[in-house]
Short mmCIF file of N, CA and C in Angstrom, two decimals:
data_model
loop_
_atom_site.label_atom_id
_atom_site.label_comp_id
_atom_site.label_asym_id
_atom_site.label_seq_id
_atom_site.Cartn_x
_atom_site.Cartn_y
_atom_site.Cartn_z
N UNK A 1091 22.46 32.03 -9.83
CA UNK A 1091 23.66 32.45 -9.09
C UNK A 1091 24.47 31.53 -8.76
N UNK A 1092 24.15 30.09 -8.59
CA UNK A 1092 24.90 28.89 -8.42
C UNK A 1092 25.64 28.75 -9.57
N UNK A 1093 25.10 28.98 -11.01
CA UNK A 1093 25.95 28.67 -12.22
C UNK A 1093 27.05 29.92 -12.16
N UNK A 1094 26.73 30.96 -11.96
CA UNK A 1094 28.15 31.93 -11.95
C UNK A 1094 28.96 31.58 -10.77
N UNK A 1095 28.71 31.24 -9.74
CA UNK A 1095 29.68 30.62 -8.57
C UNK A 1095 30.49 29.47 -9.11
N UNK A 1096 29.77 28.66 -9.61
CA UNK A 1096 30.60 27.18 -10.19
C UNK A 1096 31.32 27.63 -11.55
N UNK A 1097 30.97 28.52 -12.38
CA UNK A 1097 31.89 29.10 -13.41
C UNK A 1097 33.10 29.74 -12.89
N UNK A 1098 32.72 30.46 -11.70
CA UNK A 1098 33.90 31.37 -11.23
C UNK A 1098 34.77 30.46 -10.69
N UNK A 1099 34.42 29.32 -9.63
CA UNK A 1099 35.45 28.30 -9.26
C UNK A 1099 35.89 27.55 -10.33
N UNK A 1100 35.41 27.39 -11.26
CA UNK A 1100 36.21 26.39 -12.53
C UNK A 1100 37.09 27.27 -13.11
N UNK A 1101 36.82 28.43 -13.28
CA UNK A 1101 37.89 29.53 -13.90
C UNK A 1101 39.15 29.99 -12.84
N UNK A 1102 38.71 29.82 -11.57
CA UNK A 1102 39.92 29.82 -10.53
C UNK A 1102 40.57 28.74 -10.62
N UNK A 1103 40.02 27.71 -10.78
CA UNK A 1103 40.62 26.31 -10.51
C UNK A 1103 41.64 26.34 -11.76
N UNK A 1104 41.48 26.84 -12.89
CA UNK A 1104 42.46 26.71 -13.89
C UNK A 1104 43.31 28.05 -13.87
N UNK A 1105 43.25 28.72 -13.05
CA UNK A 1105 43.88 30.19 -12.92
C UNK A 1105 45.57 29.69 -12.60
N UNK A 1106 46.59 30.44 -13.02
CA UNK A 1106 48.09 30.06 -12.90
C UNK A 1106 48.36 30.20 -11.56
N UNK A 1107 47.68 30.74 -10.59
CA UNK A 1107 47.93 30.78 -9.15
C UNK A 1107 47.26 29.87 -8.13
N UNK A 1108 46.24 28.85 -8.92
CA UNK A 1108 45.41 28.18 -8.32
C UNK A 1108 46.01 27.31 -7.38
N UNK A 1109 47.19 26.84 -7.62
CA UNK A 1109 47.97 25.96 -6.67
C UNK A 1109 48.38 26.64 -5.40
N UNK A 1110 48.66 27.56 -5.53
CA UNK A 1110 49.12 28.67 -4.48
C UNK A 1110 47.76 28.82 -3.51
N UNK A 1111 46.63 28.99 -4.18
CA UNK A 1111 45.28 29.19 -3.30
C UNK A 1111 45.13 27.67 -2.81
N UNK A 1112 45.14 26.54 -3.35
CA UNK A 1112 44.75 25.29 -2.78
C UNK A 1112 45.78 25.25 -1.70
N UNK A 1113 47.12 25.43 -1.93
CA UNK A 1113 47.93 25.13 -0.67
C UNK A 1113 47.48 26.30 0.64
N UNK A 1114 47.44 27.58 0.30
CA UNK A 1114 47.06 28.36 1.42
C UNK A 1114 45.66 27.90 2.08
N UNK A 1115 44.53 27.41 1.51
CA UNK A 1115 43.40 26.94 1.91
C UNK A 1115 43.66 25.61 2.53
N UNK A 1116 44.54 24.61 2.22
CA UNK A 1116 44.67 23.61 2.88
C UNK A 1116 45.67 23.51 4.09
N UNK A 1117 46.28 24.56 4.12
CA UNK A 1117 47.20 25.12 5.28
C UNK A 1117 46.29 25.56 6.47
N UNK A 1118 45.51 26.50 6.10
CA UNK A 1118 44.67 27.13 7.15
C UNK A 1118 43.66 26.34 7.62
N UNK A 1119 43.15 25.53 6.79
CA UNK A 1119 42.01 24.45 7.21
C UNK A 1119 42.27 23.75 8.32
N UNK A 1120 43.78 23.41 8.15
CA UNK A 1120 44.28 22.32 9.41
C UNK A 1120 44.24 23.07 10.71
N UNK A 1121 44.20 24.13 10.72
CA UNK A 1121 44.43 24.87 11.91
C UNK A 1121 43.39 25.91 12.60
N UNK A 1122 42.96 26.53 11.50
CA UNK A 1122 41.97 27.59 12.01
C UNK A 1122 40.40 27.96 11.08
N UNK A 1123 40.74 27.52 9.60
CA UNK A 1123 39.54 27.80 8.61
C UNK A 1123 38.84 26.75 8.47
N UNK A 1124 37.26 27.14 8.58
CA UNK A 1124 36.36 25.81 8.67
C UNK A 1124 36.01 25.38 7.43
N UNK A 1125 36.53 25.93 5.91
CA UNK A 1125 36.19 25.27 4.84
C UNK A 1125 37.17 24.48 4.38
N UNK A 1126 36.82 23.08 4.11
CA UNK A 1126 37.76 22.09 3.62
C UNK A 1126 38.35 22.46 2.23
N UNK A 1127 39.57 21.86 1.93
CA UNK A 1127 40.41 22.24 0.60
C UNK A 1127 39.80 21.55 -0.74
N UNK A 1128 38.81 20.60 -0.41
CA UNK A 1128 38.16 19.97 -1.34
C UNK A 1128 37.44 20.82 -2.27
N UNK A 1129 36.80 22.09 -1.82
CA UNK A 1129 36.10 23.06 -2.52
C UNK A 1129 37.10 23.64 -3.57
N UNK A 1130 38.17 23.62 -3.54
CA UNK A 1130 39.01 24.28 -4.57
C UNK A 1130 39.73 22.97 -5.16
N UNK A 1131 40.10 21.72 -4.65
CA UNK A 1131 40.80 20.64 -5.34
C UNK A 1131 39.63 20.13 -6.37
N UNK A 1132 38.54 19.91 -5.81
CA UNK A 1132 37.75 19.12 -6.98
C UNK A 1132 37.73 19.92 -8.29
N UNK A 1133 37.01 21.14 -8.23
CA UNK A 1133 37.15 21.70 -9.28
C UNK A 1133 38.55 21.75 -10.25
N UNK A 1134 39.46 22.09 -9.46
CA UNK A 1134 40.87 22.00 -10.11
C UNK A 1134 41.19 20.73 -10.89
N UNK A 1135 40.91 19.53 -10.14
CA UNK A 1135 41.07 18.14 -10.74
C UNK A 1135 40.07 18.13 -12.20
N UNK A 1136 38.89 18.59 -12.12
CA UNK A 1136 37.77 18.62 -12.94
C UNK A 1136 38.31 19.33 -14.13
N UNK A 1137 38.79 20.53 -13.91
CA UNK A 1137 39.37 21.35 -15.01
C UNK A 1137 40.79 20.99 -15.73
N UNK A 1138 41.58 20.27 -15.04
CA UNK A 1138 42.99 20.09 -15.65
C UNK A 1138 43.07 18.26 -14.95
N UNK A 1139 42.43 17.48 -15.36
CA UNK A 1139 42.86 16.04 -14.69
C UNK A 1139 44.09 15.66 -14.78
N UNK A 1140 44.95 16.14 -15.90
CA UNK A 1140 46.40 15.65 -15.97
C UNK A 1140 47.11 16.21 -14.71
N UNK A 1141 46.69 17.09 -13.86
CA UNK A 1141 47.28 17.50 -12.99
C UNK A 1141 46.82 16.95 -11.47
N UNK A 1142 46.13 16.05 -11.46
CA UNK A 1142 45.23 15.49 -10.41
C UNK A 1142 46.31 14.99 -9.43
N UNK A 1143 47.47 14.37 -9.61
CA UNK A 1143 48.45 13.80 -8.74
C UNK A 1143 49.36 14.93 -7.85
N UNK A 1144 49.48 16.16 -8.67
CA UNK A 1144 50.26 17.20 -8.35
C UNK A 1144 49.07 18.09 -7.17
N UNK A 1145 47.83 18.28 -7.72
CA UNK A 1145 47.10 18.91 -7.00
C UNK A 1145 46.73 18.29 -5.39
N UNK A 1146 46.80 16.68 -5.50
CA UNK A 1146 46.81 16.01 -4.44
C UNK A 1146 47.68 16.07 -3.53
N UNK A 1147 49.02 15.82 -3.98
CA UNK A 1147 50.34 16.28 -3.33
C UNK A 1147 50.44 17.48 -2.79
N UNK A 1148 50.28 18.41 -3.32
CA UNK A 1148 50.09 20.18 -2.73
C UNK A 1148 49.26 20.21 -1.53
N UNK A 1149 48.10 19.46 -1.79
CA UNK A 1149 46.97 19.70 -0.58
C UNK A 1149 47.49 18.86 0.39
N UNK A 1150 48.30 17.75 0.17
CA UNK A 1150 48.42 16.90 1.39
C UNK A 1150 49.62 17.57 2.03
N UNK A 1151 50.75 18.32 1.47
CA UNK A 1151 51.78 18.71 2.18
C UNK A 1151 51.34 19.95 2.80
N UNK A 1152 50.54 20.80 2.43
CA UNK A 1152 50.11 21.95 2.76
C UNK A 1152 49.13 21.72 4.15
N UNK A 1153 48.43 20.82 4.07
CA UNK A 1153 47.37 20.27 5.07
C UNK A 1153 48.36 19.85 6.11
N UNK A 1154 49.31 18.93 5.96
CA UNK A 1154 50.19 18.39 7.13
C UNK A 1154 50.89 19.59 7.83
N UNK A 1155 51.30 20.62 6.94
CA UNK A 1155 52.15 21.65 7.36
C UNK A 1155 51.09 22.64 8.63
N UNK A 1156 49.93 22.68 7.74
CA UNK A 1156 48.93 23.43 8.85
C UNK A 1156 48.52 22.70 9.75
N UNK A 1157 48.62 21.32 9.70
CA UNK A 1157 48.21 20.48 11.09
C UNK A 1157 49.21 20.86 12.08
N UNK A 1158 50.73 20.95 11.62
CA UNK A 1158 51.74 21.64 12.58
C UNK A 1158 51.43 22.76 13.28
N UNK A 1159 50.93 23.69 12.68
CA UNK A 1159 50.77 24.98 13.22
C UNK A 1159 49.38 24.47 13.97
N UNK A 1160 48.43 23.79 13.85
CA UNK A 1160 47.43 23.41 14.70
C UNK A 1160 47.83 22.87 15.83
N UNK A 1161 48.87 21.95 15.94
CA UNK A 1161 49.44 21.14 16.86
C UNK A 1161 50.44 22.19 17.96
N UNK A 1162 50.83 23.09 17.02
CA UNK A 1162 51.40 24.07 17.89
C UNK A 1162 50.29 24.93 18.79
N UNK A 1163 49.30 25.22 17.95
CA UNK A 1163 48.39 26.18 18.82
C UNK A 1163 47.92 25.26 19.96
N UNK A 1164 47.56 24.14 19.92
CA UNK A 1164 47.27 23.34 20.90
C UNK A 1164 48.27 23.27 22.24
N UNK A 1165 49.59 23.01 21.71
CA UNK A 1165 50.58 22.82 22.91
C UNK A 1165 51.17 24.19 23.28
N UNK A 1166 50.97 25.29 22.51
CA UNK A 1166 51.66 26.47 23.11
C UNK A 1166 50.57 27.38 23.29
N UNK A 1167 49.68 27.61 22.61
CA UNK A 1167 48.68 28.86 22.71
C UNK A 1167 47.32 28.20 23.04
N UNK A 1168 47.09 27.10 23.70
CA UNK A 1168 45.72 26.67 23.76
C UNK A 1168 44.96 27.63 24.50
N UNK A 1169 45.21 28.20 25.62
CA UNK A 1169 44.46 29.17 26.33
C UNK A 1169 43.95 30.32 25.52
N UNK A 1170 44.99 30.83 24.85
CA UNK A 1170 44.71 32.28 24.12
C UNK A 1170 44.22 31.96 22.63
N UNK A 1171 44.47 30.94 21.94
CA UNK A 1171 43.89 30.69 20.60
C UNK A 1171 43.09 29.43 20.43
N UNK A 1172 43.70 28.34 20.84
CA UNK A 1172 42.85 27.13 20.60
C UNK A 1172 41.74 26.86 21.46
N UNK A 1173 41.49 27.39 22.66
CA UNK A 1173 40.40 26.99 23.44
C UNK A 1173 39.22 27.81 22.67
N UNK A 1174 39.44 29.04 22.51
CA UNK A 1174 38.24 29.96 21.71
C UNK A 1174 37.93 29.31 20.37
N UNK A 1175 38.86 28.93 19.94
CA UNK A 1175 38.41 28.03 18.40
C UNK A 1175 37.59 26.86 18.69
N UNK A 1176 37.85 26.09 19.81
CA UNK A 1176 37.07 24.71 19.96
C UNK A 1176 35.75 25.17 20.72
N UNK A 1177 35.85 26.40 21.43
CA UNK A 1177 34.34 26.77 22.12
C UNK A 1177 33.56 27.31 21.01
N UNK A 1178 34.31 27.92 19.94
CA UNK A 1178 33.24 28.27 19.01
C UNK A 1178 32.78 27.13 18.05
N UNK A 1179 33.43 26.20 18.22
CA UNK A 1179 32.60 24.90 17.51
C UNK A 1179 31.87 24.16 18.52
N UNK A 1180 31.72 24.51 19.61
CA UNK A 1180 30.98 23.88 20.68
C UNK A 1180 31.44 22.67 21.63
N UNK A 1181 33.11 22.78 21.52
CA UNK A 1181 33.62 21.70 22.16
C UNK A 1181 34.48 22.16 23.22
N UNK A 1182 34.30 23.39 23.96
CA UNK A 1182 34.80 24.02 24.94
C UNK A 1182 34.78 23.38 26.34
N UNK A 1183 33.63 22.81 26.83
CA UNK A 1183 33.29 22.38 28.01
C UNK A 1183 33.51 20.78 27.90
N UNK A 1184 33.67 20.14 26.95
CA UNK A 1184 34.25 18.77 27.24
C UNK A 1184 35.64 18.38 27.04
N UNK A 1185 36.36 19.42 26.98
CA UNK A 1185 37.66 19.43 26.78
C UNK A 1185 38.42 18.48 27.71
N UNK A 1186 38.25 19.04 29.06
CA UNK A 1186 39.04 18.29 30.05
C UNK A 1186 38.92 16.89 30.23
N UNK A 1187 37.58 16.27 29.96
CA UNK A 1187 37.19 14.95 30.12
C UNK A 1187 37.95 14.27 28.97
N UNK A 1188 37.99 14.93 27.76
CA UNK A 1188 38.18 14.52 26.35
C UNK A 1188 39.66 14.12 26.34
N UNK A 1189 40.31 14.95 27.08
CA UNK A 1189 41.95 15.20 27.38
C UNK A 1189 42.62 13.78 27.62
N UNK A 1190 41.71 13.17 28.77
CA UNK A 1190 42.29 11.92 29.43
C UNK A 1190 42.14 10.74 28.32
N UNK A 1191 41.21 10.79 27.60
CA UNK A 1191 40.79 9.62 26.62
C UNK A 1191 41.38 9.84 25.24
N UNK A 1192 41.84 10.96 24.85
CA UNK A 1192 42.26 11.48 23.72
C UNK A 1192 43.44 10.81 23.32
N UNK A 1193 44.53 10.74 24.26
CA UNK A 1193 45.81 9.93 23.60
C UNK A 1193 45.64 8.64 23.56
N UNK A 1194 44.62 7.85 24.29
CA UNK A 1194 44.47 6.50 24.10
C UNK A 1194 44.22 6.13 22.88
N UNK A 1195 43.28 6.93 22.10
CA UNK A 1195 42.86 6.98 20.87
C UNK A 1195 43.37 7.87 19.88
N UNK A 1196 44.56 8.22 20.11
CA UNK A 1196 44.95 9.66 19.18
C UNK A 1196 45.27 9.14 18.07
N UNK A 1197 45.86 7.93 17.60
CA UNK A 1197 46.22 7.47 16.16
C UNK A 1197 44.91 7.48 15.39
N UNK A 1198 43.95 6.81 16.17
CA UNK A 1198 42.57 6.90 15.32
C UNK A 1198 41.84 8.03 15.18
N UNK A 1199 41.80 8.77 16.24
CA UNK A 1199 41.45 10.11 16.11
C UNK A 1199 41.83 11.25 15.01
N UNK A 1200 43.27 11.14 14.82
CA UNK A 1200 43.98 11.87 13.69
C UNK A 1200 43.59 11.14 12.23
N UNK A 1201 43.74 9.95 12.41
CA UNK A 1201 43.36 9.34 11.04
C UNK A 1201 41.75 9.47 10.95
N UNK A 1202 41.06 9.20 11.53
CA UNK A 1202 39.65 9.63 11.29
C UNK A 1202 39.10 11.05 10.88
N UNK A 1203 39.68 11.90 11.80
CA UNK A 1203 39.59 13.34 11.24
C UNK A 1203 40.41 13.62 9.93
N UNK A 1204 41.28 13.00 9.72
CA UNK A 1204 42.04 13.41 8.30
C UNK A 1204 41.18 12.97 7.25
N UNK A 1205 40.68 12.02 7.18
CA UNK A 1205 40.17 11.02 6.12
C UNK A 1205 38.60 11.70 5.91
N UNK A 1206 38.05 11.79 6.87
CA UNK A 1206 36.35 12.22 6.73
C UNK A 1206 36.23 13.73 6.89
N UNK A 1207 35.00 14.03 6.71
CA UNK A 1207 34.80 15.52 6.59
C UNK A 1207 34.83 16.15 7.98
N UNK A 1208 35.06 15.43 9.04
CA UNK A 1208 35.25 15.95 10.41
C UNK A 1208 36.22 17.16 10.30
N UNK A 1209 36.04 18.24 11.00
CA UNK A 1209 37.04 19.31 11.04
C UNK A 1209 38.51 18.95 11.53
N UNK A 1210 39.34 18.89 10.76
CA UNK A 1210 40.84 18.45 10.96
C UNK A 1210 41.41 19.25 11.96
N UNK A 1211 41.08 20.59 12.05
CA UNK A 1211 41.73 21.59 13.02
C UNK A 1211 41.46 21.17 14.46
N UNK A 1212 40.25 20.63 14.59
CA UNK A 1212 40.01 20.24 15.96
C UNK A 1212 41.03 19.19 16.64
N UNK A 1213 41.49 18.15 15.73
CA UNK A 1213 42.10 16.96 16.17
C UNK A 1213 43.48 17.67 16.27
N UNK A 1214 44.03 18.51 15.20
CA UNK A 1214 45.06 19.22 15.20
C UNK A 1214 45.51 19.71 16.57
N UNK A 1215 44.67 20.65 16.83
CA UNK A 1215 44.76 21.47 18.07
C UNK A 1215 44.79 20.68 19.45
N UNK A 1216 43.77 19.54 19.32
CA UNK A 1216 43.72 18.51 20.46
C UNK A 1216 45.02 17.77 20.67
N UNK A 1217 45.58 17.52 19.48
CA UNK A 1217 46.89 16.74 19.71
C UNK A 1217 48.02 17.41 20.26
N UNK A 1218 48.10 18.85 19.96
CA UNK A 1218 49.03 19.41 20.60
C UNK A 1218 48.77 19.78 21.98
N UNK A 1219 47.65 19.90 22.46
CA UNK A 1219 47.03 20.32 23.73
C UNK A 1219 47.28 19.04 24.69
N UNK A 1220 46.91 17.83 24.07
CA UNK A 1220 47.04 16.60 24.98
C UNK A 1220 48.55 15.92 25.09
N UNK A 1221 49.49 16.71 24.39
CA UNK A 1221 50.99 16.35 24.10
C UNK A 1221 51.15 15.14 23.46
N UNK A 1222 50.22 14.82 22.57
CA UNK A 1222 50.44 13.51 21.65
C UNK A 1222 51.81 13.61 21.18
N UNK A 1223 52.44 12.50 21.02
CA UNK A 1223 53.93 12.30 20.60
C UNK A 1223 53.84 12.92 19.16
N UNK A 1224 54.69 13.89 18.81
CA UNK A 1224 54.85 14.73 17.50
C UNK A 1224 54.82 13.79 16.34
N UNK A 1225 55.82 12.39 16.42
CA UNK A 1225 56.25 11.74 15.49
C UNK A 1225 54.84 10.95 15.04
N UNK A 1226 53.96 10.45 16.38
CA UNK A 1226 52.87 9.80 16.06
C UNK A 1226 51.85 10.69 14.89
N UNK A 1227 51.76 11.86 15.47
CA UNK A 1227 50.95 12.70 14.63
C UNK A 1227 51.18 13.09 13.51
N UNK A 1228 52.57 13.40 13.21
CA UNK A 1228 52.83 13.65 11.74
C UNK A 1228 52.90 12.55 10.83
N UNK A 1229 53.27 11.13 11.47
CA UNK A 1229 52.98 10.14 10.48
C UNK A 1229 51.43 9.84 10.39
N UNK A 1230 50.61 9.87 11.16
CA UNK A 1230 49.14 9.56 11.20
C UNK A 1230 48.82 10.72 10.47
N UNK A 1231 48.82 12.05 10.33
CA UNK A 1231 48.33 13.08 9.56
C UNK A 1231 48.76 13.04 7.99
N UNK A 1232 49.98 12.45 8.02
CA UNK A 1232 50.37 12.30 6.60
C UNK A 1232 49.45 10.91 5.65
N UNK A 1233 49.60 9.94 6.60
CA UNK A 1233 48.80 8.76 6.06
C UNK A 1233 47.12 9.21 5.83
N UNK A 1234 46.44 9.99 6.78
CA UNK A 1234 45.21 10.25 6.67
C UNK A 1234 44.84 11.25 5.17
N UNK A 1235 45.56 11.97 5.25
CA UNK A 1235 45.42 13.11 4.02
C UNK A 1235 45.74 12.77 3.13
N UNK A 1236 46.78 11.80 3.03
CA UNK A 1236 47.29 10.97 1.87
C UNK A 1236 45.99 10.16 1.25
N UNK A 1237 45.35 9.47 2.33
CA UNK A 1237 44.27 8.57 1.75
C UNK A 1237 43.01 9.51 1.07
N UNK A 1238 42.92 10.64 2.00
CA UNK A 1238 41.65 11.34 1.60
C UNK A 1238 42.08 12.05 0.24
N UNK A 1239 43.01 12.85 0.17
CA UNK A 1239 43.44 13.46 -1.22
C UNK A 1239 43.47 12.98 -2.39
N UNK A 1240 44.28 11.60 -2.02
CA UNK A 1240 44.83 10.65 -3.38
C UNK A 1240 43.71 10.03 -3.72
N UNK A 1241 42.76 9.48 -2.92
CA UNK A 1241 41.50 9.07 -3.22
C UNK A 1241 40.61 9.62 -3.95
N UNK A 1242 40.20 11.10 -3.52
CA UNK A 1242 39.44 12.10 -4.32
C UNK A 1242 40.14 12.49 -5.81
N UNK A 1243 41.57 12.42 -5.62
CA UNK A 1243 42.36 12.76 -6.89
C UNK A 1243 42.30 11.51 -8.07
N UNK A 1244 42.16 10.40 -7.44
CA UNK A 1244 42.22 9.17 -8.36
C UNK A 1244 40.80 8.87 -8.96
N UNK A 1245 39.55 9.21 -8.06
CA UNK A 1245 38.27 8.87 -8.62
C UNK A 1245 37.98 10.00 -9.70
N UNK A 1246 38.56 11.55 -9.39
CA UNK A 1246 38.16 12.42 -10.14
C UNK A 1246 38.76 12.30 -11.73
N UNK A 1247 40.20 11.60 -11.52
CA UNK A 1247 41.05 11.43 -12.61
C UNK A 1247 40.62 10.31 -13.48
N UNK A 1248 40.05 9.35 -12.79
CA UNK A 1248 39.17 8.30 -13.51
C UNK A 1248 38.00 8.40 -14.05
N UNK A 1249 37.21 9.05 -13.33
CA UNK A 1249 35.72 9.30 -13.93
C UNK A 1249 35.33 10.99 -14.01
N UNK A 1250 36.48 11.91 -14.01
CA UNK A 1250 36.22 13.06 -14.02
C UNK A 1250 35.08 13.51 -15.04
N UNK A 1251 35.20 13.34 -16.43
CA UNK A 1251 34.24 13.71 -17.27
C UNK A 1251 32.69 13.48 -16.76
N UNK A 1252 32.37 12.14 -16.47
CA UNK A 1252 30.94 11.98 -16.10
C UNK A 1252 30.69 12.72 -14.97
N UNK A 1253 31.57 12.75 -13.96
CA UNK A 1253 31.39 13.58 -12.75
C UNK A 1253 31.18 15.10 -13.30
N UNK A 1254 31.89 15.41 -13.71
CA UNK A 1254 31.93 16.98 -14.37
C UNK A 1254 30.31 17.09 -14.74
N UNK A 1255 30.05 16.42 -15.70
CA UNK A 1255 28.63 16.43 -16.40
C UNK A 1255 27.49 16.30 -15.60
N UNK A 1256 27.70 15.30 -14.42
CA UNK A 1256 26.63 14.98 -13.61
C UNK A 1256 26.57 16.55 -12.75
N UNK A 1257 27.53 17.00 -12.35
CA UNK A 1257 27.69 18.24 -11.51
C UNK A 1257 27.22 19.34 -12.11
N UNK A 1258 27.43 19.57 -13.37
CA UNK A 1258 26.90 20.62 -14.28
C UNK A 1258 25.33 20.74 -14.42
N UNK A 1259 24.92 19.38 -14.69
CA UNK A 1259 23.46 18.98 -14.97
C UNK A 1259 22.64 19.22 -13.75
N UNK A 1260 23.07 18.66 -12.57
CA UNK A 1260 22.69 18.87 -11.39
C UNK A 1260 23.14 19.74 -10.26
N UNK A 1261 23.60 20.92 -10.84
CA UNK A 1261 24.28 21.98 -9.82
C UNK A 1261 23.39 22.24 -8.69
N UNK A 1262 22.19 22.51 -8.76
CA UNK A 1262 21.35 22.83 -7.51
C UNK A 1262 21.52 21.45 -6.38
N UNK A 1263 21.32 20.22 -6.90
CA UNK A 1263 21.14 19.15 -6.33
C UNK A 1263 22.76 18.89 -5.30
N UNK A 1264 23.72 19.25 -6.22
CA UNK A 1264 25.01 19.06 -5.80
C UNK A 1264 25.30 19.92 -4.59
N UNK A 1265 24.94 21.47 -4.98
CA UNK A 1265 25.31 22.26 -3.82
C UNK A 1265 24.49 22.14 -2.52
N UNK A 1266 23.26 21.57 -2.75
CA UNK A 1266 22.48 21.15 -1.74
C UNK A 1266 22.93 20.11 -0.87
N UNK A 1267 23.37 19.08 -1.48
CA UNK A 1267 24.18 17.81 -0.66
C UNK A 1267 25.31 18.60 -0.02
N UNK A 1268 26.19 19.37 -0.74
CA UNK A 1268 27.32 19.69 -0.29
C UNK A 1268 26.98 20.49 1.08
N UNK A 1269 26.10 21.50 1.00
CA UNK A 1269 25.87 22.15 2.20
C UNK A 1269 25.15 21.68 3.27
N UNK A 1270 24.54 20.38 3.03
CA UNK A 1270 23.78 19.54 4.15
C UNK A 1270 25.30 18.80 4.82
N UNK A 1271 26.13 18.22 3.89
CA UNK A 1271 27.14 17.59 4.63
C UNK A 1271 27.97 18.67 5.34
N UNK A 1272 28.30 19.84 4.93
CA UNK A 1272 29.17 20.70 5.50
C UNK A 1272 28.41 20.91 7.05
N UNK A 1273 27.16 21.36 7.20
CA UNK A 1273 26.65 21.70 8.22
C UNK A 1273 26.31 20.46 9.13
N UNK A 1274 25.91 19.39 8.50
CA UNK A 1274 25.87 18.07 9.23
C UNK A 1274 27.05 17.79 10.00
N UNK A 1275 28.23 18.20 9.23
CA UNK A 1275 29.72 17.77 10.02
C UNK A 1275 29.67 18.58 11.44
N UNK A 1276 29.45 20.15 11.02
CA UNK A 1276 29.42 20.89 12.22
C UNK A 1276 28.27 20.57 13.30
N UNK A 1277 27.26 20.25 12.99
CA UNK A 1277 26.19 19.92 13.81
C UNK A 1277 26.81 18.72 14.83
N UNK A 1278 27.33 17.63 13.99
CA UNK A 1278 27.90 16.42 14.68
C UNK A 1278 28.87 16.63 15.66
N UNK A 1279 29.63 17.55 14.95
CA UNK A 1279 30.89 18.21 16.09
C UNK A 1279 30.10 18.81 17.42
N UNK A 1280 29.54 19.33 17.11
CA UNK A 1280 28.71 20.15 18.40
C UNK A 1280 28.17 19.24 19.26
N UNK A 1281 27.34 18.33 18.83
CA UNK A 1281 26.77 17.43 19.80
C UNK A 1281 27.49 16.17 19.94
N UNK A 1282 28.47 15.82 19.72
CA UNK A 1282 29.19 14.49 19.62
C UNK A 1282 30.17 14.79 21.01
#
């Protein structure tokens, strides 16, 4: 089953509309969707390494634009949209206490969430809710997402064939590690 899902993802990554799918996933991941764009970005770069920089750029632009949507949700629709999203992630009760501390460390929060597997949507919504200066938010989101996506692109562009061989030969292990990291991020989010 994993092999057929992997083959389907690799075929999708080489599809003529793959860049549009990546842009859509990167956009909604920054505001409401729980799956990171890396799920599409990595196989896309492995399938077409010559497009690594374009793929990273599209992920960056779409992610920052999606981050602006998350910021808007936090700023204008926190009670009706933002709070239910954060409560679903286990952060509803700690929001008031967090609000006062957030803007003191807002730059670092956005940078950390933008670079790591921490759900970026939590920080984008929080940035709007706590009224972080929009310029600080945008500049930090661009920096963080560029660091993340272009680092992944550079590593896959440079070491793509050995990484692809490793993934294809150890697909079960790679899938297990990915799932553990994904759920570990949600677990850490819930209890931090």
